[in-house]
mmCIF file of C-alpha atoms and ligand atoms in Angstrom:
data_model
loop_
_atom_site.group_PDB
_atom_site.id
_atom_site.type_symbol
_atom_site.label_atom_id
_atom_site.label_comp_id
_atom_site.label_asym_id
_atom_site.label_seq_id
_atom_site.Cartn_x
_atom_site.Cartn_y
_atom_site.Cartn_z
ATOM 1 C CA UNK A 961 10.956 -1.381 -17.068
ATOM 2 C CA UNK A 962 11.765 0.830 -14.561
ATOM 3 C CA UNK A 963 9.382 0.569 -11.545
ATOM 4 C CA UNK A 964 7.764 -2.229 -12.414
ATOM 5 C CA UNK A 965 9.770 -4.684 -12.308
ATOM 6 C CA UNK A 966 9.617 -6.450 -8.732
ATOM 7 C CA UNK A 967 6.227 -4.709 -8.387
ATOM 8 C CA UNK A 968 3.073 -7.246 -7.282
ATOM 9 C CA UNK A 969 -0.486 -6.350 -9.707
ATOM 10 C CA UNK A 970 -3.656 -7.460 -8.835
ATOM 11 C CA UNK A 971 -5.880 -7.399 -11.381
ATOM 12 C CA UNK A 972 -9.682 -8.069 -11.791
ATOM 13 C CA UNK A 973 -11.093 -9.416 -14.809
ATOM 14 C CA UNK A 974 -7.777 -11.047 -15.855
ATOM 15 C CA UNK A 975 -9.415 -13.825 -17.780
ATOM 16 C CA UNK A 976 -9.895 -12.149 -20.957
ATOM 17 C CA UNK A 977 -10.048 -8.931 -23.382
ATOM 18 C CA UNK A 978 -7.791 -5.880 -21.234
ATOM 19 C CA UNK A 979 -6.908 -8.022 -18.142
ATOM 20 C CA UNK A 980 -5.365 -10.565 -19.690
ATOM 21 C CA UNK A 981 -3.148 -8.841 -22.276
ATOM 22 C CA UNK A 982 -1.995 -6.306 -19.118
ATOM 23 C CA UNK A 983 -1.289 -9.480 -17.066
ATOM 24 C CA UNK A 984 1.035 -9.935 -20.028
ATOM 25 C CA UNK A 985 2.389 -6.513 -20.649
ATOM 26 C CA UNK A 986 3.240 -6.274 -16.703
ATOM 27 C CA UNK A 987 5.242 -9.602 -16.676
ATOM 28 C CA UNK A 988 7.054 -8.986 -19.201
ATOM 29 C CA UNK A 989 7.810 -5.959 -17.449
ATOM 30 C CA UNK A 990 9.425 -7.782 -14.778
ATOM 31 C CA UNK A 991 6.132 -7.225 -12.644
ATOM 32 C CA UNK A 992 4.435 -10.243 -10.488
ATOM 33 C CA UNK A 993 0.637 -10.662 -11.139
ATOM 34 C CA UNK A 994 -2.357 -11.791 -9.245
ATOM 35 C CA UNK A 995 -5.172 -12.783 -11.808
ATOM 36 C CA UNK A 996 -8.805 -13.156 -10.438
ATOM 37 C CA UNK A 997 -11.958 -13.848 -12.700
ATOM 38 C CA UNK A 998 -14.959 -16.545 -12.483
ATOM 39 C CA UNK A 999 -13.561 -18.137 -15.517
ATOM 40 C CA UNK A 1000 -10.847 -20.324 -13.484
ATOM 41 C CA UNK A 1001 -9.736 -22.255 -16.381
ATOM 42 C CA UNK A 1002 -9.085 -19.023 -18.864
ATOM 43 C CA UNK A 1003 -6.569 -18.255 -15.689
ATOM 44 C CA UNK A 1004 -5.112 -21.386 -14.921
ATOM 45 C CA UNK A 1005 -4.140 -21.194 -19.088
ATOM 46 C CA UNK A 1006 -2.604 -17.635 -18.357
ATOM 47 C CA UNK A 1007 -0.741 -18.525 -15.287
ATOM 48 C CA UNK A 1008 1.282 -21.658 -17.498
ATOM 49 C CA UNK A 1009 1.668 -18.891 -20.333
ATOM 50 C CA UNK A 1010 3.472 -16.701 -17.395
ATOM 51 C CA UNK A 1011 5.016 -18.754 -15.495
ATOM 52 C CA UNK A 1012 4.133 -19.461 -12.142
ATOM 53 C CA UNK A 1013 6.903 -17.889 -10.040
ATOM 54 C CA UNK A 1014 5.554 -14.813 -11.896
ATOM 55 C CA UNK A 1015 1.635 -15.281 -11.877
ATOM 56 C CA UNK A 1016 -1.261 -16.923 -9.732
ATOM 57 C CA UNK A 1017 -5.064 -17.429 -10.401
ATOM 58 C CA UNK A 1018 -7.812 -16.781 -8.386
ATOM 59 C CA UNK A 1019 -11.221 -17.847 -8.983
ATOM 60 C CA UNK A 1020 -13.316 -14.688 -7.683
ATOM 61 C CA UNK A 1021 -16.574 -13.126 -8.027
ATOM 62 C CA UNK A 1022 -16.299 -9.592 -7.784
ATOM 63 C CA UNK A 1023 -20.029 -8.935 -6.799
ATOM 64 C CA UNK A 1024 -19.313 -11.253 -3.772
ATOM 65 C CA UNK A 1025 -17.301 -9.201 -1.299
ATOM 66 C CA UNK A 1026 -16.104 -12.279 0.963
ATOM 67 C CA UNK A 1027 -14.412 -13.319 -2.540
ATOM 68 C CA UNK A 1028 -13.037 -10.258 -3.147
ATOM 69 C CA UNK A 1029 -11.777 -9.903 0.352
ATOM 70 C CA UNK A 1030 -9.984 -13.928 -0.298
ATOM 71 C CA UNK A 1031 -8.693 -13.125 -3.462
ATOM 72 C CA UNK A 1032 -6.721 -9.931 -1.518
ATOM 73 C CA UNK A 1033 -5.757 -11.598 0.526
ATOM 74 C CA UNK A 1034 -4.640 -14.928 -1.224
ATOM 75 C CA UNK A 1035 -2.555 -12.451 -3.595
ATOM 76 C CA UNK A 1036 -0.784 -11.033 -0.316
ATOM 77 C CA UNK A 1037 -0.223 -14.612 0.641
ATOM 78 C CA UNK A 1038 1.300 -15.539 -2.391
ATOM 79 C CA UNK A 1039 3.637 -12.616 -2.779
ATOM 80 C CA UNK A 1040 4.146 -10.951 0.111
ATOM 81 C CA UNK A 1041 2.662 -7.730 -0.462
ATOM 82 C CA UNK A 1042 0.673 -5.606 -2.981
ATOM 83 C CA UNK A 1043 1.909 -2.240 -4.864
ATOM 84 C CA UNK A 1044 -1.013 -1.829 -7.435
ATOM 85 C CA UNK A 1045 -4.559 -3.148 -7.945
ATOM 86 C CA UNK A 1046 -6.160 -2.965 -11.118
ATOM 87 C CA UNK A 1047 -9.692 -2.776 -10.516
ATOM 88 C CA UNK A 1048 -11.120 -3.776 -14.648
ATOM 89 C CA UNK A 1049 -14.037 -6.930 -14.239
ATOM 90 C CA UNK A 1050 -16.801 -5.005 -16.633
ATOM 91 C CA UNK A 1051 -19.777 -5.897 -18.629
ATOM 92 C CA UNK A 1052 -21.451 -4.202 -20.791
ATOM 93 C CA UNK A 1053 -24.959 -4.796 -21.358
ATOM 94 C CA UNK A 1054 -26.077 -1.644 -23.884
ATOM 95 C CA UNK A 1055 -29.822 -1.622 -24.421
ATOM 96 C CA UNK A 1056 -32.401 1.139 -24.552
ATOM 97 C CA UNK A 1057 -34.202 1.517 -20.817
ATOM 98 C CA UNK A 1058 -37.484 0.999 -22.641
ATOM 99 C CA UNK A 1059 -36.496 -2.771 -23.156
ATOM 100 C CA UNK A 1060 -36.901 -2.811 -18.870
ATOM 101 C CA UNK A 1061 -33.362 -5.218 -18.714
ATOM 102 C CA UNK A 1062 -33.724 -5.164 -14.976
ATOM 103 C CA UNK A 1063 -31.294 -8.497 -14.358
ATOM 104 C CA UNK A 1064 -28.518 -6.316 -16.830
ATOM 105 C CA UNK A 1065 -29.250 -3.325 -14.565
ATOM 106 C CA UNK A 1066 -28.434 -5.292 -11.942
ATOM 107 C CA UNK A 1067 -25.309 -7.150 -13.161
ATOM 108 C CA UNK A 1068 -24.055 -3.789 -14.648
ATOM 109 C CA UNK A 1069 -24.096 -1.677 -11.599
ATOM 110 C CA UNK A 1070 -23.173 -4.867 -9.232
ATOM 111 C CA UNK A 1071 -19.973 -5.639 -11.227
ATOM 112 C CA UNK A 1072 -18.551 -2.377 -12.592
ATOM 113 C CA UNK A 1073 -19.319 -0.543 -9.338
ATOM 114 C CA UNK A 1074 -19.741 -2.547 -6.222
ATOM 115 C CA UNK A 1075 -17.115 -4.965 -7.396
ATOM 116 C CA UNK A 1076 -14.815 -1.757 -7.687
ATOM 117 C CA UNK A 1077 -15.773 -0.994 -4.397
ATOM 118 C CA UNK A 1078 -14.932 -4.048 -3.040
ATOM 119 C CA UNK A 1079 -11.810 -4.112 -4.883
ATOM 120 C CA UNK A 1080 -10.526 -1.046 -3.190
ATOM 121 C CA UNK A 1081 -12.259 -1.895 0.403
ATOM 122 C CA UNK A 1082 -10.116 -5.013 0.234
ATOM 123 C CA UNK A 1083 -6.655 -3.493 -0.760
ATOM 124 C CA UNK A 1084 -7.032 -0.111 0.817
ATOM 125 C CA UNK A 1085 -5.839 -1.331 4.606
ATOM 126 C CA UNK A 1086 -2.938 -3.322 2.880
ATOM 127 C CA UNK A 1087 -1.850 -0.053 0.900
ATOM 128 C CA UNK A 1088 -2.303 2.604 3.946
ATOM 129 C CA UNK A 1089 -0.428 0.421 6.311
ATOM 130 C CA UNK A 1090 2.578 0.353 3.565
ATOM 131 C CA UNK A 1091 2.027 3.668 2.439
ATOM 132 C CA UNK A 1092 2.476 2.949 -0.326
ATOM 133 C CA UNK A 1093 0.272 1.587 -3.718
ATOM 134 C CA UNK A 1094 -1.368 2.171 -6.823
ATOM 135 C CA UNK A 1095 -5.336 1.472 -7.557
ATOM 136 C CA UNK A 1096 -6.346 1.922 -11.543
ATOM 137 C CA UNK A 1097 -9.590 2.111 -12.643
ATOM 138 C CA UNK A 1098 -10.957 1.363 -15.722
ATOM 139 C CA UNK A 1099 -13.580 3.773 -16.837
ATOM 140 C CA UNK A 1100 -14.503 4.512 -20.187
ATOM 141 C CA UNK A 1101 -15.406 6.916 -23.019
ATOM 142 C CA UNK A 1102 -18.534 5.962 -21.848
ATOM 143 C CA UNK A 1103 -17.487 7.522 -18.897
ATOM 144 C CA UNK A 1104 -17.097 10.677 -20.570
ATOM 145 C CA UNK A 1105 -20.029 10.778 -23.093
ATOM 146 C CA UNK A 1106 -23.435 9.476 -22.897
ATOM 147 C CA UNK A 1107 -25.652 7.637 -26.008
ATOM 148 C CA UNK A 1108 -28.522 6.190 -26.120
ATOM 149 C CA UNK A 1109 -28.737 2.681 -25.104
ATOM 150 C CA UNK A 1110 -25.704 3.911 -23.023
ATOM 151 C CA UNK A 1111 -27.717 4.966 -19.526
ATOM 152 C CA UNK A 1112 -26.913 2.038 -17.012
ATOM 153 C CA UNK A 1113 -23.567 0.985 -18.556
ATOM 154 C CA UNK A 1114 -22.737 5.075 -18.794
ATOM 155 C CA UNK A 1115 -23.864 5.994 -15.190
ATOM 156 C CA UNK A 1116 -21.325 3.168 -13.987
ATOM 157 C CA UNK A 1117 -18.147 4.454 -15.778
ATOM 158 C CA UNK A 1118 -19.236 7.817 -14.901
ATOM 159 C CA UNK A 1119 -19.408 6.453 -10.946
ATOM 160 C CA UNK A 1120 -15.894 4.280 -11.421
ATOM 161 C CA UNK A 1121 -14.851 7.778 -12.055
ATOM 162 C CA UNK A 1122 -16.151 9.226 -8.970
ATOM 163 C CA UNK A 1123 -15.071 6.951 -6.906
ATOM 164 C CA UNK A 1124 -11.511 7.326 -8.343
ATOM 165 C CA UNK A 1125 -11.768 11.165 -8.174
ATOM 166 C CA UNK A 1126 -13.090 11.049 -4.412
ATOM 167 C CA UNK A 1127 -10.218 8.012 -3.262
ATOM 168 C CA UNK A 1128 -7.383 9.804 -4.549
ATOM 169 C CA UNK A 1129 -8.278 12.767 -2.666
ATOM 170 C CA UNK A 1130 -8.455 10.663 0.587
ATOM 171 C CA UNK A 1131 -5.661 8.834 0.047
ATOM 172 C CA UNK A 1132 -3.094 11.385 -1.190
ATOM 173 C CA UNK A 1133 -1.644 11.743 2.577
ATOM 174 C CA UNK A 1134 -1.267 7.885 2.460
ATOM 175 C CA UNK A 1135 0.981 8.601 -0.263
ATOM 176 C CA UNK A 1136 -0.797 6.165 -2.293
ATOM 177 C CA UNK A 1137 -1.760 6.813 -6.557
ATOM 178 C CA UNK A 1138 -4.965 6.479 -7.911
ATOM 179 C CA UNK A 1139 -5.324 6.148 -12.224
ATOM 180 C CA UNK A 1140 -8.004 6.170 -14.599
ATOM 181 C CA UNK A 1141 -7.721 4.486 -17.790
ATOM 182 C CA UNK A 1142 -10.464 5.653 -20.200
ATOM 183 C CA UNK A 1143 -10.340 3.243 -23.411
ATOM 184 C CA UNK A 1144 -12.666 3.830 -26.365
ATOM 185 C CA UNK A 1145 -13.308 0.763 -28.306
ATOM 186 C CA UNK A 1146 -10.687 -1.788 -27.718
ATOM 187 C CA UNK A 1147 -10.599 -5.365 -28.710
ATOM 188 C CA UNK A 1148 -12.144 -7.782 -25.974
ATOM 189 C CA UNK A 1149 -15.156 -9.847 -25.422
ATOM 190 C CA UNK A 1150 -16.870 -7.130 -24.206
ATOM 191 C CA UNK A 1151 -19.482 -6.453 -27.191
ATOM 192 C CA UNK A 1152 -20.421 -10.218 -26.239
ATOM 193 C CA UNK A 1153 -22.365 -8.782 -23.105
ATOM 194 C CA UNK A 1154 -24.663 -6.987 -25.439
ATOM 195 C CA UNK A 1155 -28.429 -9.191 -25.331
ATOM 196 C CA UNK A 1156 -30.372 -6.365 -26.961
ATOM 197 C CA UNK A 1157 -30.853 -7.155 -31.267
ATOM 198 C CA UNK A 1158 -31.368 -3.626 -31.470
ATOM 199 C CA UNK A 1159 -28.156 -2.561 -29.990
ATOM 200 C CA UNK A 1160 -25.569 -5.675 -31.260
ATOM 201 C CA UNK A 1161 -25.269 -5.287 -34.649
ATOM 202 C CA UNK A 1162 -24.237 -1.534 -34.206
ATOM 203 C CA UNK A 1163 -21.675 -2.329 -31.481
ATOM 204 C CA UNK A 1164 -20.348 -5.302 -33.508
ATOM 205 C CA UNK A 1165 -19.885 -2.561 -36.338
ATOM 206 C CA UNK A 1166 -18.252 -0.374 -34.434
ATOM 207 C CA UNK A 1167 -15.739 -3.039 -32.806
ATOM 208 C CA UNK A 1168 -15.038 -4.897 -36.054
ATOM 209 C CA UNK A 1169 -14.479 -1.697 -38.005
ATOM 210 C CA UNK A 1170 -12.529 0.569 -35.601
ATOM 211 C CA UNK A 1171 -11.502 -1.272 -32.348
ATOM 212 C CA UNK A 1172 -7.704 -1.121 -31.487
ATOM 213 C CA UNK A 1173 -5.680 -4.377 -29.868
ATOM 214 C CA UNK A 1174 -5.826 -4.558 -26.106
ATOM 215 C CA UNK A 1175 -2.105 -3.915 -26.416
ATOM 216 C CA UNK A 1176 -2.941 -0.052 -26.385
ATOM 217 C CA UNK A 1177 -4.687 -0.387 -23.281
ATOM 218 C CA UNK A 1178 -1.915 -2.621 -21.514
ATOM 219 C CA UNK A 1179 0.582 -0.123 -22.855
ATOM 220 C CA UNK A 1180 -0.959 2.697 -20.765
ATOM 221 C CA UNK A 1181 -1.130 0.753 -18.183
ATOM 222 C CA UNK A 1182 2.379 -0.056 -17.876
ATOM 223 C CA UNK A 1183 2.934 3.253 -18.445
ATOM 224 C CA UNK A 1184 0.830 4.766 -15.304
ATOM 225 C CA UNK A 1185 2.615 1.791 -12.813
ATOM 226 C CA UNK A 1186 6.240 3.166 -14.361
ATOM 227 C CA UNK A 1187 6.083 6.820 -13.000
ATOM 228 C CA UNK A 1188 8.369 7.629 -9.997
ATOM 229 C CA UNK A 1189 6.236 7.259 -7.241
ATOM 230 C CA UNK A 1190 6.333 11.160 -6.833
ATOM 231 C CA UNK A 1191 4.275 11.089 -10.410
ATOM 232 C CA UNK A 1192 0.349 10.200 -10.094
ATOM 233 C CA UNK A 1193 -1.096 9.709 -13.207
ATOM 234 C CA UNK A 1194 -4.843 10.638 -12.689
ATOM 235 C CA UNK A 1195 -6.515 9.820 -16.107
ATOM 236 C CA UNK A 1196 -5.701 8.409 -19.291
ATOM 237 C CA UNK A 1197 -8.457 9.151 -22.038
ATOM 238 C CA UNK A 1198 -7.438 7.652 -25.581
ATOM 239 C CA UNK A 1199 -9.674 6.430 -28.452
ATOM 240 C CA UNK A 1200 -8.853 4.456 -31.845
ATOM 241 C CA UNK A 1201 -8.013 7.245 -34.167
ATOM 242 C CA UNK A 1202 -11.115 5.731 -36.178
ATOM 243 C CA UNK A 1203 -13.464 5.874 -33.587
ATOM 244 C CA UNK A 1204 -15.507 9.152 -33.756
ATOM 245 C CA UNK A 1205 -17.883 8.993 -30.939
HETATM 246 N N1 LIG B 324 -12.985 -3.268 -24.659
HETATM 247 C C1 LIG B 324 -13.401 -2.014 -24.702
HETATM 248 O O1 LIG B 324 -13.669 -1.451 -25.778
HETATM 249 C C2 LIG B 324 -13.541 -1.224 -23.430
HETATM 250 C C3 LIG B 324 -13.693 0.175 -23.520
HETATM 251 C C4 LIG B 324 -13.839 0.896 -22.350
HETATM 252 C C5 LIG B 324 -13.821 0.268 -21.126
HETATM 253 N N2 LIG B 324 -13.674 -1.103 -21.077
HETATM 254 C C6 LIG B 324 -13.680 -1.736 -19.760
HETATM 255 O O2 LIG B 324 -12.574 -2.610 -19.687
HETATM 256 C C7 LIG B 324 -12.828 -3.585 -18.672
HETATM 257 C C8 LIG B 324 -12.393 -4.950 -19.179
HETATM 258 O O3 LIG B 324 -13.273 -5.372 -20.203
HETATM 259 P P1 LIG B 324 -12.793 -6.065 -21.561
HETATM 260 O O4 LIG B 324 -12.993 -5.092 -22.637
HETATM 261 O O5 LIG B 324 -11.462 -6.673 -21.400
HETATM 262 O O6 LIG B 324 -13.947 -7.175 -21.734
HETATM 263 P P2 LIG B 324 -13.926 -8.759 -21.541
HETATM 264 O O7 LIG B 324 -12.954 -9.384 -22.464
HETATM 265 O O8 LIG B 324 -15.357 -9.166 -21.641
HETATM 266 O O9 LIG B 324 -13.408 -8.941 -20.049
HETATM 267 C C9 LIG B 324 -14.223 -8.700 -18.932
HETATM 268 C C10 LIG B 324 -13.589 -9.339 -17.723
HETATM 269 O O10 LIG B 324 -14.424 -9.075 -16.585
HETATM 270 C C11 LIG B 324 -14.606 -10.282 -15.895
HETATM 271 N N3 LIG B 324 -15.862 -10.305 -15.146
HETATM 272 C C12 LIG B 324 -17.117 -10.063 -15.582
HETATM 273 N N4 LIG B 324 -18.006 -10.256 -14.584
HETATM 274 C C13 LIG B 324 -17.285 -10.635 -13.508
HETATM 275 C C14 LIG B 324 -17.620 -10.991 -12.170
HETATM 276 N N5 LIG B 324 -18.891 -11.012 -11.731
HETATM 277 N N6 LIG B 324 -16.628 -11.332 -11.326
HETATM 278 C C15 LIG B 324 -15.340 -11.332 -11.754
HETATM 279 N N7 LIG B 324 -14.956 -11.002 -12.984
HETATM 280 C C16 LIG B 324 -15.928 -10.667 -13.851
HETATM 281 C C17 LIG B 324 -14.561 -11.376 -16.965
HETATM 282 O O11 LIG B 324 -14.159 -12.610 -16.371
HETATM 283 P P3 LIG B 324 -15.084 -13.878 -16.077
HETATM 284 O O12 LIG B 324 -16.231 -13.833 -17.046
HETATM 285 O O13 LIG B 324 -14.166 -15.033 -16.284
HETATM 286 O O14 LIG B 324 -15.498 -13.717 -14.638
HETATM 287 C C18 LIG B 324 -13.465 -10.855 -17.878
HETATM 288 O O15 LIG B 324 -12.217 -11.267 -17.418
HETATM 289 C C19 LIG B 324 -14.311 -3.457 -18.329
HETATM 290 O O16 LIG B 324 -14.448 -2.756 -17.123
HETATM 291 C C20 LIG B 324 -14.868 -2.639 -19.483
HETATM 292 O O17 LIG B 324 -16.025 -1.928 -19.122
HETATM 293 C C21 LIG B 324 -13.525 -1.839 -22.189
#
């Protein structure tokens, strides 16, 4: 695949659901991938599935900036450099506000947006002293549209896009890219972070009944990383052509 191949991916949440099957998508690509996640055995699987000339886990905690900061710069140790980071560690705990989930608050917003922020306070020197690199973002429909149950888990895809919209604007004269990738409902563990009874048996609908294989999403990625470096994709919205909200 044409500029990709060679090309070193970090990517957050690599353990599972969209990380993992990108992880995939990239190395098959001829790309070289640096997987971080909690879940150190789910990566240590991945890495023998890869090969590890190709791929290397890294047991991180996103909401811990000193690990965030390591797993940069273990991934830089191991490969040399860095062309793309793919910021995608999520949860999402859906639940009215009247059910006061203060501990899901609190996961939501540390994970999906200070772990993005640490993501791209660890890379950004790397990238700006190349000049060159690639952070991708993984926002949401919910990013886009708000329901209920939706408020915490919405406000933090709507921020993921902020951030994005704000960094690429700082970064353009670093000559460094800056993607969105806005999935509807793709297949993943990610209906697993929903606690609330009133909530899970409507997202387990909607996921068993129109959710799309995390190939889609691994596809676009690919697809944003292949662009002459002249092209900056800025946002990828897609949804299962079943889904309708
Ligand atoms: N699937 C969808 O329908 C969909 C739609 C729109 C957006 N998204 C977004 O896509 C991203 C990936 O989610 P997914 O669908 O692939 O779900 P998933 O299968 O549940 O994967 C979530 C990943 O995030 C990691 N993670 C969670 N908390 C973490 C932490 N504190 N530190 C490090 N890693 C952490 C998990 O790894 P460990 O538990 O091993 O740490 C796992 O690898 C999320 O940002 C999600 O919001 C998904």
């Amino acid at each position: 695949m044409e500029n990709v191949a060679g090309k070193v991916v970090v990517i957050t949440g690599a353990s599972s659901g969209l990380g993992a099957e990108t992880a995939r998508h990239l190395v098959k690509a001829g790309a070289k991938v640096a997987l971080g996640a909690r879940r150190k055995d789910r990566l240590d699987a991945l890495v023998e599935e890869l090969g590890d000339d190709q791929a290397a886990a890294f047991k991180v905690d996103v909401t811990k900036r000193e690990e965030v900061d390591a797993f940069v710069k273990g991934a830089i140790e191991q490969f040399g450099q860095i062309d793309a980071m793919l910021h995608n560690a999520g949860v999402m705990p859906l639940a009215p506000l009247a059910e006061n989930r203060h501990e899901e608050w609190d996961q939501c917003i540390d994970v999906n947006l200070k772990g993005v922020l640490y993501g791209v306070g660890a890379v950004l020197p790397h990238m700006n002293e190349r000049q060159s690199g690639q952070n991708l973002f993984v926002s949401s429909v919910a990013g886009h549209v708000v329901n209920p149950a939706g408020a915490v888990y919405c406000a933090t895809k709507f921020g993921v896009r902020a951030i994005a919209e704000s960094l690429r604007k700082e970064v353009k004269g670093n000559k460094l890219r800056t993607t969105i990738l806005s999935p509807g409902a793709v297949e993943s563990e990610l209906p697993q972070s929903v606690k609330s009874d009133r909530v899970k048996g409507f997202v387990n609908d909607l996921y068993e009944n129109t959710a799309i294989p995390a190939s889609s999403f691994a596809r676009a990625v690919v697809f944003a990383i292949s662009q002459p470096d002249d092209v900056d994709i800025n946002e990828i919205l897609f949804r299962p052509t079943a889904q309708e909200m």
